[in-house]
Structure formats: structure tokens, C-alpha cells
Amino acid sequence: MTPDRLSGAFFFIFGLAMYLAVIPAFVEQAEDGNIAPNTLPNILSWMVTLGGGWLVLKPTSHEIQDLRFFTRALMHAAILCAGIYAISWIGFLYVAPFLALTIMLVIGERRPHWLALGVIGIPTFIWFLITQVLDRSLP
């Protein structure tokens, strides 16, 4: 069992668990709106499941990275967790631009036009898609 196959098996099982157990248990059905609330989570869980299955069947030939790579990935995940926690307490509109800026600076993005798009454009698009198109509220 290679690391690719192990991680692929994990994501295959994770995607199936999300589709079969978590999403039906925790996504509430809504009377109004254009699409059902579980549509996007179901699509994404199937994408994770299929990606994990593909990795089990066709592992890559990549070499294992050094410890610095995993440390940066852990830092990135910690920033995301802190940002999601802050969004739940403070709100999406106030936290999302700072979270996007922090992540972009951590990964090394310094070009002003990309920073502006990430800080202003993407959170605005997410707000518009969720609140206006899907008629849902953001925290």
C-alpha cells in the first residue's frame, strides 16, 4: 500500500460517509430557494469520493516531500480553521477578506491585482452567490 493509495482510500471512505451519513443528518430541507440545500454538498462529496477512488486505482509516482512542506500545509490548515471559527463568531463579511489576504500572503502571492481579486472579488462573489442567487444566509 503506497501513501497515495492510503490517502485515496481515506478520501473515498470520507466522501461516501459524507454522502450517506453526514449530509442527510445535518443538512436541513428548505421550503424556498432555487435548489435543494443538499445539492452542492452531495456533488462535492461525490467529487471527493471519485477522486479518492481514482487515486486508489491510479497512484502517482511522486516522491515523499520533506518536512517543511508538511509544516507549511499544517500552518495553512490552522489558518483556515481559525478563519472558519472567526467567521462563525464574527461573520463572513467581516472575516472573509482578512482570511483571504492572510492565506494569499502565506502562500507567497504579492501581485496587487491578484490580492485585490482575492480580498474583494472572491468574497463578494461568494456573498452574491449564497445570499442573492441561492437565497441563503451567511454567518
PDB file of C-alpha atoms in Angstrom:
ATOM      1  CA  MET A   1       0.000   0.000   0.000  1.00  0.00           C
ATOM      2  CA  THR A   2       1.556   3.282  -1.090  1.00  0.00           C
ATOM      3  CA  PRO A   3       0.792   6.606   0.615  1.00  0.00           C
ATOM      4  CA  ASP A   4      -1.252   7.626  -2.435  1.00  0.00           C
ATOM      5  CA  ARG A   5      -3.422   4.547  -2.196  1.00  0.00           C
ATOM      6  CA  LEU A   6      -3.877   5.022   1.555  1.00  0.00           C
ATOM      7  CA  SER A   7      -4.903   8.663   1.201  1.00  0.00           C
ATOM      8  CA  GLY A   8      -7.112   7.757  -1.771  1.00  0.00           C
ATOM      9  CA  ALA A   9      -8.855   5.082   0.303  1.00  0.00           C
ATOM     10  CA  PHE A  10      -9.315   7.586   3.136  1.00  0.00           C
ATOM     11  CA  PHE A  11     -10.936  10.163   0.844  1.00  0.00           C
ATOM     12  CA  PHE A  12     -13.050   7.503  -0.863  1.00  0.00           C
ATOM     13  CA  ILE A  13     -14.463   6.412   2.514  1.00  0.00           C
ATOM     14  CA  PHE A  14     -14.720  10.020   3.705  1.00  0.00           C
ATOM     15  CA  GLY A  15     -16.718  11.061   0.620  1.00  0.00           C
ATOM     16  CA  LEU A  16     -19.072   8.099   0.971  1.00  0.00           C
ATOM     17  CA  ALA A  17     -19.564   8.830   4.684  1.00  0.00           C
ATOM     18  CA  MET A  18     -20.378  12.450   3.896  1.00  0.00           C
ATOM     19  CA  TYR A  19     -22.890  11.437   1.220  1.00  0.00           C
ATOM     20  CA  LEU A  20     -24.532   8.572   3.081  1.00  0.00           C
ATOM     21  CA  ALA A  21     -24.466   9.736   6.710  1.00  0.00           C
ATOM     22  CA  VAL A  22     -23.364  13.306   7.411  1.00  0.00           C
ATOM     23  CA  ILE A  23     -25.217  15.290   4.735  1.00  0.00           C
ATOM     24  CA  PRO A  24     -28.603  13.569   5.267  1.00  0.00           C
ATOM     25  CA  ALA A  25     -28.272  14.018   9.042  1.00  0.00           C
ATOM     26  CA  PHE A  26     -27.139  17.651   9.154  1.00  0.00           C
ATOM     27  CA  VAL A  27     -28.492  19.440   6.058  1.00  0.00           C
ATOM     28  CA  GLU A  28     -31.961  20.817   6.652  1.00  0.00           C
ATOM     29  CA  GLN A  29     -34.500  20.871   3.863  1.00  0.00           C
ATOM     30  CA  ALA A  30     -35.864  24.308   2.979  1.00  0.00           C
ATOM     31  CA  GLU A  31     -39.213  25.251   1.524  1.00  0.00           C
ATOM     32  CA  ASP A  32     -37.966  28.145  -0.598  1.00  0.00           C
ATOM     33  CA  GLY A  33     -34.940  28.660  -2.817  1.00  0.00           C
ATOM     34  CA  ASN A  34     -33.995  27.626  -6.312  1.00  0.00           C
ATOM     35  CA  ILE A  35     -32.109  24.433  -5.498  1.00  0.00           C
ATOM     36  CA  ALA A  36     -32.241  21.949  -2.644  1.00  0.00           C
ATOM     37  CA  PRO A  37     -29.774  22.714   0.180  1.00  0.00           C
ATOM     38  CA  ASN A  38     -28.115  19.300  -0.127  1.00  0.00           C
ATOM     39  CA  THR A  39     -27.364  19.587  -3.867  1.00  0.00           C
ATOM     40  CA  LEU A  40     -23.924  21.203  -3.659  1.00  0.00           C
ATOM     41  CA  PRO A  41     -22.704  19.145  -0.666  1.00  0.00           C
ATOM     42  CA  ASN A  42     -23.794  15.951  -2.451  1.00  0.00           C
ATOM     43  CA  ILE A  43     -21.966  16.943  -5.637  1.00  0.00           C
ATOM     44  CA  LEU A  44     -18.815  17.814  -3.693  1.00  0.00           C
ATOM     45  CA  SER A  45     -18.923  14.590  -1.677  1.00  0.00           C
ATOM     46  CA  TRP A  46     -19.166  12.587  -4.894  1.00  0.00           C
ATOM     47  CA  MET A  47     -16.218  14.525  -6.325  1.00  0.00           C
ATOM     48  CA  VAL A  48     -14.160  13.636  -3.231  1.00  0.00           C
ATOM     49  CA  THR A  49     -15.289  10.002  -3.461  1.00  0.00           C
ATOM     50  CA  LEU A  50     -14.434   9.710  -7.151  1.00  0.00           C
ATOM     51  CA  GLY A  51     -11.086  11.475  -6.678  1.00  0.00           C
ATOM     52  CA  GLY A  52     -10.183   9.142  -3.820  1.00  0.00           C
ATOM     53  CA  GLY A  53     -11.209   6.113  -5.842  1.00  0.00           C
ATOM     54  CA  TRP A  54      -9.164   7.303  -8.807  1.00  0.00           C
ATOM     55  CA  LEU A  55      -6.106   7.731  -6.585  1.00  0.00           C
ATOM     56  CA  VAL A  56      -6.514   4.171  -5.295  1.00  0.00           C
ATOM     57  CA  LEU A  57      -6.690   2.825  -8.837  1.00  0.00           C
ATOM     58  CA  LYS A  58      -4.025   5.071 -10.413  1.00  0.00           C
ATOM     59  CA  PRO A  59      -1.484   6.213  -7.783  1.00  0.00           C
ATOM     60  CA  THR A  60       1.042   8.865  -8.752  1.00  0.00           C
ATOM     61  CA  SER A  61       4.794   8.405  -8.911  1.00  0.00           C
ATOM     62  CA  HIS A  62       5.595  11.409  -6.683  1.00  0.00           C
ATOM     63  CA  GLU A  63       8.337  11.212  -4.099  1.00  0.00           C
ATOM     64  CA  ILE A  64       7.593  11.992  -0.462  1.00  0.00           C
ATOM     65  CA  GLN A  65       8.194  15.683   0.319  1.00  0.00           C
ATOM     66  CA  ASP A  66      10.424  16.994   3.071  1.00  0.00           C
ATOM     67  CA  LEU A  67       9.124  18.093   6.474  1.00  0.00           C
ATOM     68  CA  ARG A  68       8.974  21.813   5.531  1.00  0.00           C
ATOM     69  CA  PHE A  69       6.240  21.072   3.005  1.00  0.00           C
ATOM     70  CA  PHE A  70       4.066  19.402   5.641  1.00  0.00           C
ATOM     71  CA  THR A  71       4.753  22.174   8.169  1.00  0.00           C
ATOM     72  CA  ARG A  72       3.506  24.787   5.689  1.00  0.00           C
ATOM     73  CA  ALA A  73       0.444  22.654   4.942  1.00  0.00           C
ATOM     74  CA  LEU A  74      -0.287  22.363   8.666  1.00  0.00           C
ATOM     75  CA  MET A  75       0.077  26.139   9.073  1.00  0.00           C
ATOM     76  CA  HIS A  76      -2.283  26.668   6.157  1.00  0.00           C
ATOM     77  CA  ALA A  77      -4.844  24.299   7.704  1.00  0.00           C
ATOM     78  CA  ALA A  78      -4.528  26.048  11.086  1.00  0.00           C
ATOM     79  CA  ILE A  79      -5.160  29.448   9.475  1.00  0.00           C
ATOM     80  CA  LEU A  80      -8.229  28.039   7.712  1.00  0.00           C
ATOM     81  CA  CYS A  81      -9.575  26.530  10.949  1.00  0.00           C
ATOM     82  CA  ALA A  82      -9.049  29.795  12.825  1.00  0.00           C
ATOM     83  CA  GLY A  83     -10.725  31.707   9.989  1.00  0.00           C
ATOM     84  CA  ILE A  84     -13.738  29.408   9.919  1.00  0.00           C
ATOM     85  CA  TYR A  85     -14.058  29.720  13.692  1.00  0.00           C
ATOM     86  CA  ALA A  86     -13.841  33.516  13.402  1.00  0.00           C
ATOM     87  CA  ILE A  87     -16.489  33.522  10.662  1.00  0.00           C
ATOM     88  CA  SER A  88     -18.863  31.614  12.938  1.00  0.00           C
ATOM     89  CA  TRP A  89     -18.395  34.220  15.704  1.00  0.00           C
ATOM     90  CA  ILE A  90     -17.872  37.498  13.857  1.00  0.00           C
ATOM     91  CA  GLY A  91     -19.445  36.895  10.453  1.00  0.00           C
ATOM     92  CA  PHE A  92     -18.466  36.142   6.878  1.00  0.00           C
ATOM     93  CA  LEU A  93     -18.487  39.721   5.610  1.00  0.00           C
ATOM     94  CA  TYR A  94     -16.009  40.875   8.241  1.00  0.00           C
ATOM     95  CA  VAL A  95     -13.633  37.891   8.338  1.00  0.00           C
ATOM     96  CA  ALA A  96     -13.503  36.554   4.758  1.00  0.00           C
ATOM     97  CA  PRO A  97     -11.438  39.407   3.250  1.00  0.00           C
ATOM     98  CA  PHE A  98      -8.805  39.181   6.014  1.00  0.00           C
ATOM     99  CA  LEU A  99      -8.740  35.392   5.820  1.00  0.00           C
ATOM    100  CA  ALA A 100      -8.240  35.542   2.048  1.00  0.00           C
ATOM    101  CA  LEU A 101      -5.467  38.132   2.418  1.00  0.00           C
ATOM    102  CA  THR A 102      -3.698  36.095   5.095  1.00  0.00           C
ATOM    103  CA  ILE A 103      -3.775  32.897   3.059  1.00  0.00           C
ATOM    104  CA  MET A 104      -2.630  34.655  -0.102  1.00  0.00           C
ATOM    105  CA  LEU A 105       0.296  36.275   1.707  1.00  0.00           C
ATOM    106  CA  VAL A 106       1.271  32.985   3.382  1.00  0.00           C
ATOM    107  CA  ILE A 107       1.408  31.154   0.054  1.00  0.00           C
ATOM    108  CA  GLY A 108       3.562  33.920  -1.373  1.00  0.00           C
ATOM    109  CA  GLU A 109       1.199  35.918  -3.567  1.00  0.00           C
ATOM    110  CA  ARG A 110       2.374  39.539  -3.797  1.00  0.00           C
ATOM    111  CA  ARG A 111       0.870  40.830  -7.064  1.00  0.00           C
ATOM    112  CA  PRO A 112      -1.588  43.647  -6.227  1.00  0.00           C
ATOM    113  CA  HIS A 113      -4.216  42.720  -8.806  1.00  0.00           C
ATOM    114  CA  TRP A 114      -4.427  39.119  -7.550  1.00  0.00           C
ATOM    115  CA  LEU A 115      -4.525  40.288  -3.935  1.00  0.00           C
ATOM    116  CA  ALA A 116      -7.373  42.682  -4.772  1.00  0.00           C
ATOM    117  CA  LEU A 117      -9.278  39.931  -6.573  1.00  0.00           C
ATOM    118  CA  GLY A 118      -8.785  37.528  -3.667  1.00  0.00           C
ATOM    119  CA  VAL A 119      -9.657  40.046  -0.966  1.00  0.00           C
ATOM    120  CA  ILE A 120     -12.521  41.897  -2.661  1.00  0.00           C
ATOM    121  CA  GLY A 121     -13.682  39.908  -5.679  1.00  0.00           C
ATOM    122  CA  ILE A 122     -13.936  36.350  -4.357  1.00  0.00           C
ATOM    123  CA  PRO A 123     -15.694  37.141  -1.034  1.00  0.00           C
ATOM    124  CA  THR A 124     -18.098  39.421  -2.921  1.00  0.00           C
ATOM    125  CA  PHE A 125     -18.823  36.644  -5.439  1.00  0.00           C
ATOM    126  CA  ILE A 126     -19.404  34.123  -2.637  1.00  0.00           C
ATOM    127  CA  TRP A 127     -21.706  36.577  -0.831  1.00  0.00           C
ATOM    128  CA  PHE A 128     -23.666  37.226  -4.054  1.00  0.00           C
ATOM    129  CA  LEU A 129     -23.947  33.536  -4.918  1.00  0.00           C
ATOM    130  CA  ILE A 130     -25.085  32.441  -1.461  1.00  0.00           C
ATOM    131  CA  THR A 131     -27.324  35.341  -0.427  1.00  0.00           C
ATOM    132  CA  GLN A 132     -28.751  36.518  -3.737  1.00  0.00           C
ATOM    133  CA  VAL A 133     -28.781  33.511  -6.065  1.00  0.00           C
ATOM    134  CA  LEU A 134     -29.324  30.680  -3.560  1.00  0.00           C
ATOM    135  CA  ASP A 135     -31.322  32.873  -1.143  1.00  0.00           C
ATOM    136  CA  ARG A 136     -29.456  31.591   1.921  1.00  0.00           C
ATOM    137  CA  SER A 137     -27.876  33.489   4.772  1.00  0.00           C
ATOM    138  CA  LEU A 138     -24.210  33.621   5.646  1.00  0.00           C
ATOM    139  CA  PRO A 139     -22.985  33.605   9.244  1.00  0.00           C
TER     140      PRO A 139
END
